[in-house]
Amino acid sequence: MGMSHIRRPFKAAVSLVAVVVSGVLVACSSGSSGDVLQQVRDNGTLRVALTQANPPWNFLDASGQPVGYDVDVAREVARRIGVDNVEFVASNFQSFIEGVRAGRFDIVISGQTVTDERKQQVDFSSPYQVNGVSIFTASSTNSIDSLEDLRGKVIAVSAGTTQEKFASEEVPDAQVKTYQNATLGLTDLGRGNADAMLVSRFQGSYLAKQNGLHVKPVGPLLESEVNAMSFRKGSAEFKKEIDKAIADMIEDGSLTKISRKWLGGLDMVEELKELQPEQS
């Protein structure tokens, strides 16, 4: 996840990002050479990194198997690029870029926000989802309803997300408290161990309902995000096939079906249509 620094309504505030990145850069020295597409087809397996702890986007079910929006998207993308098997690799936002560059997995499909800083290190697909970030507080808190109210407060964030950077840089005197995932942060928030948390409004609301957490979203959306899949630089053919798979899923209704299944009836295709051409 992540945020730029323009605070506008959800559909109007998606940060301007040029997602289509040149595929002519050489792969970094820590990863293997060659285009990722040929490697995954030769292996017959697409290795997909996700947190496995951010429902409804991706999480483990009662039997310990990865499920969620990102998981269904990953399986459909793999099928469309001609790969039979998907191997899900547990990771986190702090390790996604390093893992891609080191070749520990082929692609990240885990709600990763496109930023200029990240584009220097990895390449991104076209967007496959958009998201919005809110302030969450304990249900009993009535003194916080805007960013200005967070000055000097203890703010929970998921480690490695751009909410962590945002809280450190944009909230005066903030005491930033990091967690491995949103569930842990919101749980601690509900227990009174933080004043607020910056997290996806949809995800936070879902987690609060599913886990009986005493937290609530307050105020307007702080930011909206463009999320895409990331992979090693120098893989132009891989990017071409991934982008085609996403475009076809949007066109034939597959992405609509997946999003309505996991996101409470939300049609992600309609959200993606709000993006400007340079964003998509």
Short mmCIF file of C-alpha atoms in Angstrom, two decimals:
data_model
loop_
_atom_site.label_atom_id
_atom_site.label_comp_id
_atom_site.label_asym_id
_atom_site.label_seq_id
_atom_site.Cartn_x
_atom_site.Cartn_y
_atom_site.Cartn_z
CA MET A 1 0.00 0.00 0.00
CA GLY A 2 1.01 3.61 -0.04
CA MET A 3 -0.03 7.20 -0.42
CA SER A 4 1.04 10.33 -2.23
CA HIS A 5 0.60 13.61 -0.42
CA ILE A 6 -2.51 15.09 -2.10
CA ARG A 7 -5.57 14.75 0.07
CA ARG A 8 -8.71 14.67 -2.10
CA PRO A 9 -11.89 12.56 -2.41
CA PHE A 10 -11.40 8.89 -3.30
CA LYS A 11 -12.15 8.82 -7.01
CA ALA A 12 -10.68 12.24 -7.75
CA ALA A 13 -7.49 12.00 -5.76
CA VAL A 14 -5.61 9.09 -7.26
CA SER A 15 -2.00 10.23 -7.55
CA LEU A 16 -0.74 10.84 -11.05
CA VAL A 17 1.53 7.94 -11.80
CA ALA A 18 3.01 6.83 -15.09
CA VAL A 19 2.58 3.11 -14.58
CA VAL A 20 3.91 2.08 -17.96
CA VAL A 21 7.62 1.92 -17.25
CA SER A 22 10.31 1.32 -19.84
CA GLY A 23 11.28 -2.33 -19.99
CA VAL A 24 14.75 -1.80 -21.40
CA LEU A 25 16.66 -1.46 -18.14
CA VAL A 26 18.94 -4.31 -17.27
CA ALA A 27 18.09 -6.57 -14.37
CA CYS A 28 19.78 -5.73 -11.11
CA SER A 29 22.88 -7.65 -10.24
CA SER A 30 21.27 -9.42 -7.28
CA GLY A 31 18.64 -11.13 -9.46
CA SER A 32 18.98 -13.58 -12.32
CA SER A 33 19.28 -12.40 -15.91
CA GLY A 34 16.73 -12.80 -18.68
CA ASP A 35 13.05 -11.98 -19.01
CA VAL A 36 10.86 -13.27 -16.19
CA LEU A 37 8.23 -14.53 -18.65
CA GLN A 38 10.47 -17.20 -20.13
CA GLN A 39 11.66 -18.27 -16.69
CA VAL A 40 8.17 -18.77 -15.27
CA ARG A 41 7.01 -20.63 -18.38
CA ASP A 42 10.07 -22.89 -18.23
CA ASN A 43 9.42 -23.54 -14.54
CA GLY A 44 5.67 -23.95 -15.02
CA THR A 45 5.14 -21.95 -11.83
CA LEU A 46 4.47 -18.29 -11.06
CA ARG A 47 5.87 -17.34 -7.64
CA VAL A 48 3.62 -14.65 -6.19
CA ALA A 49 4.50 -12.62 -3.09
CA LEU A 50 1.77 -11.34 -0.77
CA THR A 51 1.45 -10.57 2.91
CA GLN A 52 -1.14 -13.31 3.59
CA ALA A 53 -2.38 -11.09 6.42
CA ASN A 54 -4.46 -8.34 4.81
CA PRO A 55 -8.05 -9.52 4.33
CA PRO A 56 -10.04 -9.26 2.17
CA TRP A 57 -7.17 -8.62 -0.24
CA ASN A 58 -5.16 -11.67 0.82
CA PHE A 59 -5.13 -13.84 3.93
CA LEU A 60 -5.07 -17.45 5.13
CA ASP A 61 -8.30 -19.39 5.50
CA ALA A 62 -9.08 -21.86 8.30
CA SER A 63 -7.03 -24.56 6.57
CA GLY A 64 -4.01 -22.26 6.15
CA GLN A 65 -4.46 -21.70 2.42
CA PRO A 66 -4.08 -18.22 0.85
CA VAL A 67 -7.40 -16.72 -0.25
CA GLY A 68 -8.76 -13.29 -1.15
CA TYR A 69 -8.98 -10.80 -3.98
CA ASP A 70 -5.23 -10.81 -4.72
CA VAL A 71 -5.12 -14.61 -4.68
CA ASP A 72 -7.93 -15.01 -7.19
CA VAL A 73 -6.40 -12.30 -9.39
CA ALA A 74 -3.01 -14.03 -9.26
CA ARG A 75 -4.42 -17.40 -10.28
CA GLU A 76 -6.31 -15.86 -13.18
CA VAL A 77 -3.28 -13.90 -14.36
CA ALA A 78 -1.10 -17.02 -14.23
CA ARG A 79 -3.60 -18.96 -16.32
CA ARG A 80 -3.73 -16.22 -18.92
CA ILE A 81 0.04 -16.00 -19.34
CA GLY A 82 0.29 -19.76 -19.83
CA VAL A 83 1.48 -20.91 -16.40
CA ASP A 84 -0.30 -23.82 -14.71
CA ASN A 85 0.90 -23.48 -11.11
CA VAL A 86 0.98 -20.60 -8.64
CA GLU A 87 3.24 -20.65 -5.60
CA PHE A 88 2.29 -18.07 -2.98
CA VAL A 89 5.23 -16.71 -1.00
CA ALA A 90 4.62 -14.97 2.32
CA SER A 91 6.41 -11.63 2.54
CA ASN A 92 5.71 -8.06 3.66
CA PHE A 93 5.89 -4.50 2.36
CA GLN A 94 9.37 -4.04 3.80
CA SER A 95 10.70 -7.00 1.78
CA PHE A 96 8.74 -6.91 -1.49
CA ILE A 97 11.22 -4.88 -3.52
CA GLU A 98 14.28 -6.67 -2.15
CA GLY A 99 12.64 -10.03 -2.83
CA VAL A 100 11.77 -9.14 -6.42
CA ARG A 101 15.28 -7.90 -7.14
CA ALA A 102 16.87 -10.95 -5.51
CA GLY A 103 14.64 -13.35 -7.44
CA ARG A 104 12.94 -14.85 -4.37
CA PHE A 105 9.63 -14.47 -6.19
CA ASP A 106 8.56 -13.45 -9.68
CA ILE A 107 5.87 -10.88 -8.94
CA VAL A 108 4.20 -9.03 -6.07
CA ILE A 109 0.38 -9.03 -6.15
CA SER A 110 -0.45 -7.55 -2.78
CA GLY A 111 -1.93 -4.07 -3.05
CA GLN A 112 1.44 -2.41 -3.61
CA THR A 113 1.11 1.29 -4.45
CA VAL A 114 2.98 2.74 -7.41
CA THR A 115 5.41 5.46 -6.32
CA ASP A 116 8.28 7.21 -8.07
CA GLU A 117 10.71 5.84 -5.50
CA ARG A 118 9.59 2.27 -6.09
CA LYS A 119 9.69 2.70 -9.87
CA GLN A 120 13.42 3.32 -9.59
CA GLN A 121 13.87 -0.22 -8.25
CA VAL A 122 11.17 -2.38 -9.87
CA ASP A 123 8.75 -2.23 -12.79
CA PHE A 124 4.97 -2.12 -12.40
CA SER A 125 2.06 -3.53 -14.33
CA SER A 126 -0.97 -1.49 -15.27
CA PRO A 127 -3.28 -0.91 -12.26
CA TYR A 128 -5.44 -3.77 -11.04
CA GLN A 129 -7.04 -1.98 -8.09
CA VAL A 130 -7.43 1.39 -6.41
CA ASN A 131 -7.76 1.96 -2.70
CA GLY A 132 -8.45 4.73 -0.20
CA VAL A 133 -6.79 5.50 3.14
CA SER A 134 -8.51 6.69 6.31
CA ILE A 135 -7.77 7.53 9.89
CA PHE A 136 -9.06 4.87 12.28
CA THR A 137 -9.47 5.45 16.00
CA ALA A 138 -10.78 3.47 18.94
CA SER A 139 -14.57 3.44 18.97
CA SER A 140 -14.63 5.44 22.22
CA THR A 141 -12.41 8.24 20.85
CA ASN A 142 -14.19 11.44 19.86
CA SER A 143 -11.29 13.91 19.79
CA ILE A 144 -9.82 12.89 16.40
CA ASP A 145 -11.52 13.42 13.05
CA SER A 146 -8.85 14.99 10.83
CA LEU A 147 -5.16 14.87 10.03
CA GLU A 148 -4.56 18.00 12.09
CA ASP A 149 -5.83 16.21 15.20
CA LEU A 150 -3.00 13.66 14.91
CA ARG A 151 -0.25 16.13 15.85
CA GLY A 152 1.89 14.61 18.59
CA LYS A 153 -0.20 11.44 18.69
CA VAL A 154 0.83 7.78 18.58
CA ILE A 155 -0.01 6.61 15.05
CA ALA A 156 -0.11 2.94 14.10
CA VAL A 157 0.90 1.89 10.56
CA SER A 158 1.83 -1.31 8.75
CA ALA A 159 5.61 -1.45 8.47
CA GLY A 160 7.05 -0.71 5.04
CA THR A 161 3.92 0.96 3.65
CA THR A 162 3.92 4.55 2.50
CA GLN A 163 1.54 5.32 5.34
CA GLU A 164 4.58 4.86 7.57
CA LYS A 165 6.52 7.46 5.60
CA PHE A 166 3.50 9.75 5.40
CA ALA A 167 2.94 9.70 9.16
CA SER A 168 6.62 10.42 9.84
CA GLU A 169 6.89 13.27 7.34
CA GLU A 170 3.46 14.88 7.31
CA VAL A 171 2.23 14.70 10.91
CA PRO A 172 4.13 17.04 13.26
CA ASP A 173 5.64 15.33 16.30
CA ALA A 174 3.99 12.02 15.43
CA GLN A 175 5.08 8.92 17.32
CA VAL A 176 4.90 6.29 14.59
CA LYS A 177 4.30 2.74 15.77
CA THR A 178 4.80 -0.02 13.19
CA TYR A 179 3.13 -3.42 12.88
CA GLN A 180 3.65 -6.35 10.54
CA ASN A 181 0.10 -6.09 9.23
CA ALA A 182 -3.12 -4.11 9.58
CA THR A 183 -4.84 -6.70 11.77
CA LEU A 184 -2.20 -6.38 14.49
CA GLY A 185 -2.21 -2.60 14.30
CA LEU A 186 -5.99 -2.25 14.49
CA THR A 187 -6.18 -4.77 17.33
CA ASP A 188 -3.63 -2.79 19.33
CA LEU A 189 -5.46 0.43 18.48
CA GLY A 190 -8.68 -1.01 19.86
CA ARG A 191 -6.85 -1.89 23.07
CA GLY A 192 -5.79 1.73 23.54
CA ASN A 193 -2.11 1.26 22.67
CA ALA A 194 -2.20 3.88 19.89
CA ASP A 195 -4.25 7.00 19.24
CA ALA A 196 -4.98 6.29 15.59
CA MET A 197 -4.05 4.13 12.62
CA LEU A 198 -3.63 5.04 8.96
CA VAL A 199 -4.97 2.18 6.83
CA SER A 200 -7.21 1.35 3.89
CA ARG A 201 -10.74 2.39 4.80
CA PHE A 202 -12.18 -0.71 3.15
CA GLN A 203 -9.69 -3.07 4.73
CA GLY A 204 -9.95 -1.49 8.15
CA SER A 205 -13.74 -1.67 8.14
CA TYR A 206 -13.62 -5.30 6.99
CA LEU A 207 -11.15 -6.29 9.71
CA ALA A 208 -13.12 -4.47 12.40
CA LYS A 209 -16.31 -6.31 11.46
CA GLN A 210 -14.69 -9.74 11.04
CA ASN A 211 -12.71 -9.60 14.27
CA GLY A 212 -15.03 -7.60 16.51
CA LEU A 213 -12.48 -4.81 16.90
CA HIS A 214 -13.54 -1.66 18.71
CA VAL A 215 -12.28 0.76 16.08
CA LYS A 216 -13.92 3.10 13.56
CA PRO A 217 -12.94 5.21 10.52
CA VAL A 218 -13.16 8.96 11.05
CA GLY A 219 -13.12 11.98 8.78
CA PRO A 220 -12.73 12.06 4.99
CA LEU A 221 -10.35 9.88 3.01
CA LEU A 222 -6.81 11.18 3.39
CA GLU A 223 -5.64 9.79 0.10
CA SER A 224 -6.39 7.43 -2.73
CA GLU A 225 -3.91 4.98 -4.19
CA VAL A 226 -3.18 3.25 -7.45
CA ASN A 227 -2.11 -0.36 -6.82
CA ALA A 228 -0.23 -2.47 -9.36
CA MET A 229 1.84 -5.64 -9.58
CA SER A 230 5.62 -5.30 -9.38
CA PHE A 231 8.41 -7.38 -10.86
CA ARG A 232 12.09 -7.23 -11.80
CA LYS A 233 13.26 -4.58 -14.25
CA GLY A 234 14.36 -5.70 -17.70
CA SER A 235 11.36 -7.99 -18.27
CA ALA A 236 9.51 -6.24 -21.08
CA GLU A 237 7.83 -9.40 -22.39
CA PHE A 238 6.62 -10.33 -18.91
CA LYS A 239 5.15 -6.86 -18.42
CA LYS A 240 3.47 -7.03 -21.82
CA GLU A 241 1.76 -10.34 -20.99
CA ILE A 242 0.78 -9.27 -17.45
CA ASP A 243 -0.74 -6.02 -18.75
CA LYS A 244 -2.64 -7.93 -21.44
CA ALA A 245 -3.99 -10.36 -18.84
CA ILE A 246 -5.22 -7.48 -16.66
CA ALA A 247 -6.80 -5.70 -19.65
CA ASP A 248 -8.57 -8.89 -20.73
CA MET A 249 -9.84 -9.52 -17.19
CA ILE A 250 -11.30 -6.02 -17.14
CA GLU A 251 -12.86 -6.45 -20.58
CA ASP A 252 -14.45 -9.88 -20.08
CA GLY A 253 -15.84 -9.25 -16.60
CA SER A 254 -13.47 -11.53 -14.68
CA LEU A 255 -12.12 -8.71 -12.49
CA THR A 256 -15.64 -7.51 -11.76
CA LYS A 257 -16.61 -11.01 -10.62
CA ILE A 258 -13.54 -11.36 -8.37
CA SER A 259 -13.98 -7.95 -6.77
CA ARG A 260 -17.69 -8.42 -6.11
CA LYS A 261 -16.90 -11.74 -4.47
CA TRP A 262 -14.37 -10.32 -2.01
CA LEU A 263 -15.11 -6.60 -1.69
CA GLY A 264 -18.69 -6.52 -0.56
CA GLY A 265 -20.15 -6.05 -4.01
CA LEU A 266 -17.71 -3.32 -5.09
CA ASP A 267 -16.91 -3.43 -8.81
CA MET A 268 -13.20 -2.65 -9.10
CA VAL A 269 -13.54 -2.15 -12.86
CA GLU A 270 -15.75 0.87 -12.25
CA GLU A 271 -13.12 2.30 -9.89
CA LEU A 272 -10.36 1.73 -12.44
CA LYS A 273 -12.39 3.52 -15.12
CA GLU A 274 -12.09 6.69 -13.05
CA LEU A 275 -8.33 6.81 -13.65
CA GLN A 276 -6.95 9.21 -16.21
CA PRO A 277 -5.10 7.74 -19.24
CA GLU A 278 -1.68 8.62 -17.83
CA GLN A 279 -2.54 6.72 -14.66
CA SER A 280 -3.62 3.52 -16.35
#
